[in-house]
Coordinates of C-alpha atoms and ligand atoms in Angstrom, one line a residue:
M1 CA 0.0 0.0 0.0
K2 CA 2.7 2.4 1.0
F3 CA 4.6 1.6 -2.2
K4 CA 1.6 2.3 -4.4
H5 CA 1.1 5.7 -2.7
L6 CA 4.7 6.6 -3.2
T7 CA 4.5 5.8 -7.0
M8 CA 1.4 7.8 -7.4
I9 CA 2.9 10.8 -5.6
L10 CA 6.0 10.5 -7.7
L11 CA 4.0 10.4 -10.9
L12 CA 1.9 13.3 -9.9
G13 CA 5.1 15.2 -9.1
I14 CA 6.7 14.5 -12.5
Y15 CA 3.4 15.4 -14.3
A16 CA 3.3 18.7 -12.4
L17 CA 6.9 19.4 -13.1
A18 CA 6.5 18.8 -16.8
G19 CA 3.4 20.9 -16.9
C20 CA 5.2 23.8 -15.2
K21 CA 8.1 23.6 -17.6
K22 CA 5.7 23.6 -20.6
R23 CA 4.1 26.7 -19.3
D24 CA 7.5 28.3 -18.8
G25 CA 8.3 27.5 -22.4
A26 CA 11.5 25.8 -21.5
V27 CA 10.7 22.4 -22.9
Q28 CA 8.3 23.4 -25.6
T29 CA 8.0 20.6 -28.1
A30 CA 7.0 20.2 -31.7
A31 CA 5.5 17.5 -33.9
I32 CA 6.3 16.4 -37.4
Q33 CA 4.6 14.1 -39.9
V34 CA 7.0 12.6 -42.4
T35 CA 5.5 11.0 -45.5
V36 CA 7.8 8.8 -47.5
E37 CA 6.9 8.0 -51.1
Y38 CA 8.3 5.6 -53.7
P39 CA 9.4 7.0 -57.1
G40 CA 6.5 8.0 -59.4
N41 CA 6.7 5.1 -61.7
Y42 CA 6.4 2.4 -59.0
S43 CA 3.1 0.5 -58.5
S44 CA 2.5 2.2 -55.2
A45 CA 3.5 5.6 -53.7
K46 CA 3.2 4.5 -50.1
A47 CA 6.6 3.5 -48.7
A48 CA 6.0 1.4 -45.6
N49 CA 8.6 0.2 -43.2
V50 CA 11.1 2.9 -44.1
Q51 CA 13.6 4.0 -41.5
V52 CA 13.6 7.8 -41.1
K53 CA 16.3 9.5 -39.2
L54 CA 16.3 13.1 -37.9
I55 CA 19.6 14.7 -36.7
S56 CA 19.4 18.0 -34.8
K57 CA 21.7 20.6 -36.2
T58 CA 21.8 22.2 -32.8
D59 CA 23.1 19.4 -30.6
G60 CA 23.4 16.4 -32.8
T61 CA 20.5 14.5 -31.1
T62 CA 19.2 11.8 -33.3
L63 CA 15.6 10.7 -33.6
T64 CA 14.5 7.7 -35.6
G65 CA 11.3 6.1 -36.5
T66 CA 9.7 3.8 -39.1
T67 CA 6.9 4.6 -41.5
N68 CA 3.5 2.8 -41.1
A69 CA 1.6 1.0 -43.8
N70 CA 0.6 4.3 -45.4
G71 CA 4.2 5.4 -45.6
I72 CA 3.7 7.9 -42.7
L73 CA 5.8 8.5 -39.6
N74 CA 4.4 10.8 -36.8
L75 CA 6.8 12.1 -34.2
T76 CA 5.7 14.2 -31.3
D77 CA 7.7 15.7 -28.5
V78 CA 10.4 16.8 -30.9
I79 CA 12.6 19.7 -29.7
P80 CA 12.0 22.5 -32.2
G81 CA 14.9 23.4 -34.4
T82 CA 16.7 22.6 -37.6
Y83 CA 17.2 19.0 -38.6
N84 CA 18.8 17.0 -41.4
I85 CA 16.2 14.3 -42.2
S86 CA 16.9 11.2 -44.2
A87 CA 15.2 8.0 -45.2
V88 CA 16.6 4.8 -46.4
K89 CA 14.9 1.7 -47.8
S90 CA 16.3 -1.6 -49.0
L91 CA 14.1 -3.6 -51.3
S92 CA 14.6 -7.3 -51.7
A93 CA 14.3 -8.6 -55.2
T94 CA 10.8 -9.8 -54.4
E95 CA 9.7 -6.5 -53.0
A96 CA 11.2 -4.7 -56.0
Q97 CA 9.4 -7.0 -58.4
T98 CA 6.0 -6.0 -56.9
L99 CA 6.9 -2.3 -57.1
T100 CA 8.8 -2.1 -60.4
G101 CA 8.2 -5.3 -62.2
I102 CA 11.9 -6.1 -62.1
A103 CA 13.3 -8.6 -59.6
Q104 CA 16.4 -6.8 -58.6
E105 CA 17.6 -5.7 -55.1
L106 CA 17.5 -1.9 -54.7
Q107 CA 18.7 0.6 -52.3
L108 CA 16.5 3.8 -52.2
N109 CA 17.3 7.0 -50.4
A110 CA 15.8 10.4 -49.7
A111 CA 17.1 13.4 -47.7
E112 CA 16.0 16.9 -46.7
N113 CA 18.6 19.1 -45.0
D114 CA 18.2 22.1 -42.9
F115 CA 14.5 21.4 -42.3
N116 CA 12.9 23.6 -39.6
I117 CA 10.6 21.8 -37.2
N118 CA 8.3 24.0 -35.3
G119 CA 4.8 23.6 -34.1
T120 CA 3.3 21.0 -36.4
S121 CA 5.5 20.4 -39.4
T122 CA 4.9 18.1 -42.4
L123 CA 7.4 16.8 -44.8
T124 CA 7.2 14.5 -47.8
L125 CA 10.4 12.6 -48.8
K126 CA 10.5 11.1 -52.3
L127 CA 12.8 8.1 -52.5
T128 CA 15.2 7.7 -55.4
G129 CA 17.7 5.1 -56.2
S130 CA 19.5 3.4 -59.1
A131 CA 17.2 2.4 -61.9
A132 CA 15.8 -1.1 -61.8
G133 CA 16.1 -2.8 -65.1
S134 CA 18.0 -1.8 -68.3
L135 CA 17.9 -1.4 -72.0
L136 CA 16.8 -4.6 -73.7
I137 CA 16.5 -5.8 -77.3
K138 CA 12.7 -5.8 -77.6
E139 CA 12.3 -7.2 -81.1
V140 CA 14.4 -8.5 -84.0
Y141 CA 13.1 -8.9 -87.5
Y142 CA 15.8 -10.6 -89.5
T143 CA 14.1 -13.2 -91.6
G144 CA 13.1 -10.8 -94.5
S145 CA 10.2 -11.2 -96.8
K146 CA 9.2 -12.7 -100.1
T147 CA 8.2 -10.6 -103.1
A148 CA 5.0 -11.2 -105.1
T149 CA 7.0 -13.2 -107.7
G150 CA 8.7 -15.4 -105.1
G151 CA 11.9 -13.3 -104.9
T152 CA 13.7 -12.5 -101.6
Y153 CA 13.8 -9.2 -99.9
F154 CA 16.0 -8.4 -96.9
S155 CA 16.2 -4.6 -96.7
D156 CA 13.3 -4.4 -94.3
Q157 CA 15.2 -5.8 -91.3
F158 CA 15.1 -4.0 -88.0
V159 CA 16.1 -4.2 -84.4
E160 CA 14.1 -2.5 -81.7
I161 CA 15.6 -1.5 -78.4
Y162 CA 13.4 -0.8 -75.3
N163 CA 13.9 1.0 -72.0
N164 CA 12.9 -1.7 -69.6
S165 CA 13.9 0.3 -66.5
T166 CA 12.2 2.7 -64.1
D167 CA 14.2 5.8 -65.3
V168 CA 15.2 7.7 -68.4
I169 CA 18.2 6.1 -70.1
Y170 CA 20.4 8.2 -72.4
L171 CA 21.2 6.3 -75.6
D172 CA 24.2 8.5 -76.5
G173 CA 27.1 6.2 -77.3
L174 CA 25.1 3.0 -77.3
C175 CA 26.6 0.4 -79.7
I176 CA 24.9 -2.4 -81.5
A177 CA 26.8 -5.2 -83.1
D178 CA 26.2 -8.6 -84.8
L179 CA 28.5 -11.4 -83.9
Y180 CA 30.8 -13.4 -86.1
G181 CA 29.9 -17.0 -87.0
N182 CA 27.5 -19.2 -88.9
S183 CA 23.9 -19.7 -87.7
G184 CA 23.9 -23.4 -88.3
L185 CA 24.6 -25.9 -91.0
I186 CA 23.8 -23.7 -93.9
N187 CA 26.0 -25.7 -96.3
P188 CA 27.9 -29.0 -95.7
S189 CA 31.1 -27.2 -94.7
S190 CA 29.5 -24.7 -92.2
E191 CA 31.4 -24.6 -89.0
A192 CA 30.7 -23.1 -85.7
T193 CA 32.4 -19.9 -84.8
P194 CA 36.1 -20.4 -84.0
F195 CA 35.6 -18.2 -80.9
K196 CA 33.0 -20.5 -79.4
N197 CA 35.1 -21.5 -76.5
D198 CA 35.7 -18.0 -75.3
T199 CA 33.0 -17.6 -72.7
E200 CA 34.1 -14.1 -71.7
N201 CA 34.0 -12.2 -75.0
C202 CA 31.9 -11.5 -78.0
Y203 CA 33.4 -11.1 -81.5
A204 CA 31.6 -8.5 -83.5
S205 CA 31.6 -8.3 -87.3
N206 CA 30.0 -4.9 -87.5
V207 CA 29.5 -2.2 -84.9
W208 CA 27.2 0.8 -85.1
R209 CA 26.8 3.5 -82.6
I210 CA 24.2 6.1 -81.6
P211 CA 25.9 9.5 -81.7
G212 CA 25.6 12.1 -78.9
T213 CA 27.5 13.9 -76.2
G214 CA 25.9 12.2 -73.3
K215 CA 22.4 13.5 -72.8
Q216 CA 21.1 14.2 -76.3
Y217 CA 19.0 11.0 -76.8
P218 CA 16.9 10.3 -73.7
L219 CA 14.6 7.3 -73.8
A220 CA 11.7 7.2 -71.4
P221 CA 10.9 4.1 -69.3
G222 CA 8.7 1.9 -71.5
A223 CA 9.7 3.6 -74.7
S224 CA 11.7 2.2 -77.6
I225 CA 13.7 3.0 -80.7
V226 CA 13.7 1.2 -84.0
I227 CA 16.9 0.8 -85.9
A228 CA 16.2 0.0 -89.5
Q229 CA 18.5 -1.4 -92.1
D230 CA 16.8 1.1 -94.4
G231 CA 14.5 3.8 -93.0
V232 CA 11.9 3.7 -95.7
N233 CA 8.4 2.4 -96.4
H234 CA 9.3 -1.1 -97.6
K235 CA 5.7 -1.7 -98.8
E236 CA 6.2 0.8 -101.6
A237 CA 5.6 -0.5 -105.1
A238 CA 9.2 0.0 -106.1
L239 CA 10.4 -2.0 -103.1
N240 CA 8.3 -4.9 -101.9
P241 CA 4.6 -4.5 -101.5
N242 CA 4.7 -7.8 -99.7
S243 CA 7.0 -6.5 -97.0
P244 CA 5.3 -6.5 -93.6
V245 CA 6.8 -3.1 -92.5
D246 CA 6.9 0.6 -93.2
L247 CA 10.1 1.8 -91.5
S248 CA 9.9 5.4 -92.8
N249 CA 9.4 6.4 -89.2
A250 CA 12.3 4.5 -87.8
D251 CA 14.4 6.3 -85.2
W252 CA 17.7 5.4 -86.8
E253 CA 19.0 3.6 -89.8
T254 CA 22.3 2.0 -90.8
Y255 CA 23.6 3.9 -93.7
N256 CA 26.7 2.4 -95.4
E257 CA 28.1 5.2 -97.5
R258 CA 29.6 3.8 -100.7
P259 CA 30.9 5.3 -103.9
D260 CA 28.4 3.3 -105.9
N261 CA 25.4 4.4 -103.7
R262 CA 24.2 0.9 -103.2
D263 CA 22.8 1.9 -99.8
A264 CA 20.4 4.8 -100.0
D265 CA 20.4 7.5 -97.3
A266 CA 16.8 8.0 -96.2
P267 CA 16.8 11.7 -95.5
N268 CA 14.2 11.7 -92.8
V269 CA 15.8 8.9 -90.7
P270 CA 19.1 9.8 -88.9
N271 CA 22.1 7.5 -89.5
L272 CA 24.0 5.6 -86.9
E273 CA 27.7 6.0 -86.7
K274 CA 29.5 3.2 -88.5
L275 CA 32.3 2.2 -86.2
Y276 CA 33.4 -1.0 -87.8
F277 CA 32.1 -2.7 -90.9
T278 CA 33.0 -6.0 -92.6
G279 CA 29.7 -6.4 -94.5
G280 CA 28.7 -5.7 -98.0
F281 CA 26.2 -3.2 -99.2
D282 CA 24.4 -2.6 -96.0
W283 CA 24.1 -3.9 -92.4
L284 CA 22.5 -7.1 -93.5
L285 CA 21.8 -9.4 -90.6
T286 CA 22.1 -13.0 -91.7
V287 CA 18.6 -14.2 -92.6
F288 CA 19.5 -17.6 -91.0
G289 CA 19.6 -15.9 -87.6
P290 CA 22.0 -13.3 -86.1
G291 CA 23.7 -13.0 -82.7
L292 CA 23.3 -9.5 -81.5
I293 CA 24.6 -7.4 -78.6
I294 CA 24.1 -3.9 -77.4
F295 CA 26.9 -2.5 -75.3
K296 CA 28.6 0.7 -74.2
T297 CA 32.3 1.5 -73.9
D298 CA 34.2 4.7 -73.0
D299 CA 36.7 4.2 -75.8
F300 CA 35.8 2.1 -78.8
S301 CA 39.3 2.4 -80.3
K302 CA 40.7 0.5 -77.3
L303 CA 38.8 -2.6 -78.0
E304 CA 41.0 -5.4 -79.4
K305 CA 40.8 -6.4 -83.0
V306 CA 41.2 -10.1 -83.4
A307 CA 42.1 -12.1 -86.5
V308 CA 39.7 -14.9 -87.4
P309 CA 41.6 -18.2 -87.0
N310 CA 42.5 -20.0 -90.2
S311 CA 41.1 -17.3 -92.3
T312 CA 42.2 -14.2 -94.2
I313 CA 39.0 -12.3 -93.7
A314 CA 38.8 -9.0 -91.8
E315 CA 39.5 -8.9 -88.0
R316 CA 36.7 -8.9 -85.6
I317 CA 36.1 -6.6 -82.6
K318 CA 36.5 -8.3 -79.3
V319 CA 33.8 -7.0 -76.9
P320 CA 34.3 -8.1 -73.2
K321 CA 31.1 -9.7 -71.7
A322 CA 31.2 -7.1 -69.0
L323 CA 30.4 -4.3 -71.5
V324 CA 27.3 -6.0 -72.8
I325 CA 24.0 -4.6 -71.8
D326 CA 21.8 -7.2 -73.6
A327 CA 22.1 -9.9 -76.1
F328 CA 19.9 -11.9 -78.5
E329 CA 20.6 -15.0 -80.4
A330 CA 18.9 -16.6 -83.3
L331 CA 20.1 -19.7 -85.0
K332 CA 19.1 -21.6 -88.2
D333 CA 17.0 -24.3 -86.5
A334 CA 16.4 -26.3 -83.4
N335 CA 19.5 -28.4 -84.0
S336 CA 21.9 -25.5 -84.3
V337 CA 22.8 -25.0 -80.6
G338 CA 26.4 -25.9 -81.3
Y339 CA 26.6 -22.8 -83.5
K340 CA 25.9 -20.3 -80.7
R341 CA 28.0 -17.2 -80.8
V342 CA 26.7 -15.3 -77.8
P343 CA 28.4 -16.6 -74.6
V344 CA 26.0 -18.6 -72.5
G345 CA 26.5 -16.2 -69.6
L346 CA 24.9 -13.5 -71.7
D347 CA 22.3 -15.6 -73.4
A348 CA 21.7 -19.2 -72.5
G349 CA 19.3 -19.9 -75.4
F350 CA 18.3 -19.1 -78.9
V351 CA 15.3 -18.7 -81.2
Y352 CA 14.9 -19.9 -84.7
A353 CA 12.5 -19.2 -87.5
T354 CA 10.5 -21.6 -89.6
D355 CA 12.6 -20.7 -92.6
T356 CA 14.3 -17.7 -94.3
Y357 CA 12.2 -14.9 -95.8
T358 CA 9.1 -15.9 -93.8
A359 CA 8.5 -12.4 -92.4
E360 CA 8.6 -13.9 -88.9
S361 CA 9.8 -11.7 -86.1
F362 CA 10.9 -12.3 -82.5
R363 CA 9.6 -10.2 -79.7
R364 CA 10.3 -10.2 -76.0
K365 CA 7.5 -11.3 -73.7
V366 CA 5.7 -8.9 -71.4
V367 CA 5.9 -9.9 -67.7
T368 CA 3.6 -7.3 -66.3
T369 CA 2.4 -3.7 -66.8
I370 CA 2.9 -1.1 -64.1
N371 CA 1.2 2.3 -64.5
G372 CA 1.0 1.7 -68.2
R373 CA 4.7 0.8 -68.5
R374 CA 5.2 -2.7 -69.9
V375 CA 7.9 -4.7 -68.1
L376 CA 9.6 -7.2 -70.5
Q377 CA 11.0 -10.5 -69.5
D378 CA 14.7 -10.8 -69.2
T379 CA 16.1 -14.1 -68.0
N380 CA 19.2 -13.9 -70.2
N381 CA 17.8 -16.7 -72.3
S382 CA 16.3 -15.9 -75.8
S383 CA 14.6 -19.3 -75.8
N384 CA 12.5 -18.3 -72.8
D385 CA 12.3 -14.6 -73.3
F386 CA 11.2 -14.2 -76.9
V387 CA 8.1 -15.3 -78.9
K388 CA 8.0 -15.9 -82.6
L389 CA 5.5 -13.7 -84.4
S390 CA 4.1 -14.3 -87.9
K391 CA 4.8 -10.7 -88.7
P392 CA 6.8 -7.9 -87.1
T393 CA 5.4 -5.3 -84.6
P394 CA 7.8 -2.3 -84.7
K395 CA 6.9 0.1 -81.7
A396 CA 4.0 -2.1 -80.8
F397 CA 3.0 -5.3 -79.0
N398 CA 0.2 -6.5 -81.2
Ligands
CA1 CA1 20.9 1.2 -95.0
CA2 CA1 19.3 8.5 -93.2

């Protein structure tokens, strides 16, 4: 009994003391509501379970708290003053997949410095972090088409590159290349690439580059560019009315300037920079199925040129696997696996068409759609990630 009384007296005493001080203004406190939000292109704005830290600029005192299910942290009894406020959130691959569509661990941060807390303050912190996802090869149309008289037409090939990330990506300096080697047993003496045992490098026959000084060619999340062999309407009467594509609106074309003008320069479609070329009239991808990579390098001239063993043909450009952003492999048929040119670490599989000049195209699968942004499948395996279409779908998914 005595003890209980004592406790009560003590509590009353403390309460009275606190009340006095508040009236004096000596320990006046403030409140702050911090709302933490995910980046705008995530499936939800509410960033729950985020650790928020407030450091007083006056005395270095640190306050911490964690946001609730609505992404909100309410702190009361805060000493008024100026604070540096930060939030940090680590997303597991599974959490990131729900929010961005891409299963990739992410570290997100936000900070607001010199923030004055007084009375009842509110603050919204917007998390940012490295982009989830990357550029991907979205579609490759390499098979070509047949003309009305049964002839073959291959100038309508294109490659489409897609921003499969949550942020703008600048395409300046992006290189695209086709890799050396046969696509399969095209004739009885067709051998696999002599570089097939090098699992760490790709050997490029031709390399093209998007120009730019760094930030001239932004590509929004979910947007794409089409690189045409020739940026014209291939359905025109003078070309091939049977062609499945009009590429007059392509973003880029490969123009191979030659004295004999065998490759025409479509005036409305800008030209890629030709960095290395071993082809003929134009950037013709083999209609039996190309191996393709996209990559970036600070200094293209530093890449090694390698002679093709037992051959007198032009050297190939050795591109280290680490530079490669994405790869695609198509081979002649289901039995051509031994002819793979893209190292398995970059692309474990391959696609193949029914035949040459079928107008078939290969497009990457869509995993999910977040806020209207399609997220494409990327398991580094063309067998899994691409579907064969009966006709190409440049800049489209149907
Ligand atoms: Ca061309
Ligand atoms: Ca042009």
